[in-house]
Amino acid sequence: MTRSATLVLFPFLIAGAIALENGLARTPPMGWLSWQRYRCITDCKNRPNDCISEGLYKRMADRLIADGYRDVGYEYVNVDDCWSLLERDNVTGRLVADPARFPNGIAALAEYMHDRGLKLGIYGDAGTKTCGGYPGSEGYFDVDAQTFAEWGVDMLKLDGCYLDTDAMADVYPKMTRALNETGRPILYSCSWPAYLIGKKLDYESIQEHCNIWRNFNDIDDAWTSVKSIIDFYKTNQRTFVQVAKPGAFHDPDMLIIGNFGLSLDQARVQMALWAIFASPLLMSNDLEKIGRAEREILLNRHVIAVNQDSDGIMGSMVEKSGDFEVYSRPVRPNRKPSTSRVFAIMNRVEGGAPSPYTLCASDQLGLSSGRGYYVTDLFANNRLIGVLRPGDNLTVEVNPSGVVLLKATLIDADSEQ
Ligand SMILES: *[C@@H]1O[C@H](CO)[C@@H](O)[C@H](O)[C@H]1NC(C)=O
Ligand SMILES: *[C@@H]1O[C@H](CO)[C@@H](O)[C@H](O)[C@H]1NC(C)=O
Ligand SMILES: *[C@@H]1O[C@H](CO)[C@@H](O)[C@H](O)[C@H]1NC(C)=O
């Protein structure tokens, strides 16, 4: 008896000892990340504005400030793959930023961000090489964590190329521990479940060791890509909703709003659903060339407030009718069961005309307070469009491949117990 009890307890104690408790990502992180838009462009001679270089990150940081992104919460400026030399320093074993593209080094880049109230993220890989073929962290977790901490890095995205998929669950926690041992709080973004799509996953362990985690394919600049991610989240919502919480969020990947692949309606769908899912809001776009309408979507304070709601509750699809899907999450004021809620009413028809959808204030939608709800339209500057009491209906027109994002706020919530 004693012997088997010990065997059961022992792994539990080890797992507990390396859990992630860094105090970060209490709400989903917001910022900018180079990958989707800038990939692995390293030819600065011919593509000076597009290449992965300190100039790119500084210019984007300057736009975050000048155009108001920082003020609404976008604070991380994140380097992705292809920033280092192809070999480690052969004396110290450390990663080295390419001196041609990062002449001042990563520490100076971090300082540039910190001086401006921003944060710096960096990229590594848990395997032998990064996806772009640069040195990976396998065998170097402590050295790399220490290097990143000394440079003043605030976030690490750890990819999973060149790593046996069976090893993911053992390897990713090693970096959790290595980061912790540096003493510097570094937000840890894991790609672990993204390499195990369709396999059985231990989300308890993922949530315990990572602040955010990618769990599906890389996003591309296309509506089909955004839809496939939404569908993946919808299919897995029962599992996903249970694991998300302050400090630990699912990451459906970057916001591609402002690039070439989405209409304005589709851009609103991405922003609305990422808010409902309590997802990181990491833009990957050219902030120097972005259009005004796209910028307004990304800067929408009402939508951002939903994403950043301090309860950190992940939403899910609550209703489906014909081409319409309704996604919802509770937000503050949150007094279960008659809590305030946000609804994203998505029209999946492509082409044709806008069509009406009727929302019924029902228990099923969590709208059961007798006092009723004020309903506002978050993409229309939070304009009041009606009051809903139990049994009432509200009809809205939704554009094809578009969304209407409504907030139902409990009436007189402050006086309710
Ligand atoms: C390291 O982990 C301990 C225990 O989980 C926690 O109290 C501490 O804040 C962590 N430190 C960092 C820098 O993450
Ligand atoms: C170390 O790296 C440098 C530059 O990459 C190279 O010239 C040198 O030969 C290497 N030294 C050893 C001992 O491998
Ligand atoms: C709301 O809509 C439902 C279903 O369409 C209908 O049965 C009900 O009578 C409507 N309620 C009101 C108050 O109009």
Short mmCIF file of N, CA and C and ligand atoms in Angstrom, two decimals, residues 85 87-91, ligand 2:
data_model
loop_
_atom_site.label_atom_id
_atom_site.label_comp_id
_atom_site.label_asym_id
_atom_site.label_seq_id
_atom_site.Cartn_x
_atom_site.Cartn_y
_atom_site.Cartn_z
N LEU A 85 21.88 34.39 -35.55
CA LEU A 85 22.82 33.78 -36.49
C LEU A 85 22.49 32.29 -36.61
N GLU A 87 24.49 29.88 -36.19
CA GLU A 87 25.25 29.10 -35.20
C GLU A 87 25.25 29.83 -33.87
N ARG A 88 25.29 29.04 -32.80
CA ARG A 88 25.50 29.63 -31.48
C ARG A 88 26.93 30.14 -31.35
N ASP A 89 27.15 31.02 -30.40
CA ASP A 89 28.50 31.45 -30.08
C ASP A 89 29.27 30.21 -29.64
N ASN A 90 30.39 29.91 -30.30
CA ASN A 90 31.03 28.64 -30.01
C ASN A 90 31.89 28.66 -28.75
N VAL A 91 31.95 29.78 -28.10
CA VAL A 91 32.63 29.81 -26.80
C VAL A 91 31.61 29.75 -25.66
C1 LIG B 2 34.04 29.84 -33.70
O1 LIG B 2 33.20 30.59 -34.58
C2 LIG B 2 33.92 31.46 -35.41
C3 LIG B 2 32.92 32.34 -36.14
O2 LIG B 2 31.74 31.64 -36.44
C4 LIG B 2 34.81 30.66 -36.33
O3 LIG B 2 35.53 31.50 -37.18
C5 LIG B 2 35.77 29.83 -35.49
O4 LIG B 2 36.52 28.99 -36.29
C6 LIG B 2 35.00 28.99 -34.47
N1 LIG B 2 35.92 28.37 -33.56
C7 LIG B 2 35.85 27.11 -33.20
C8 LIG B 2 36.85 26.66 -32.20
O5 LIG B 2 35.01 26.34 -33.65
#
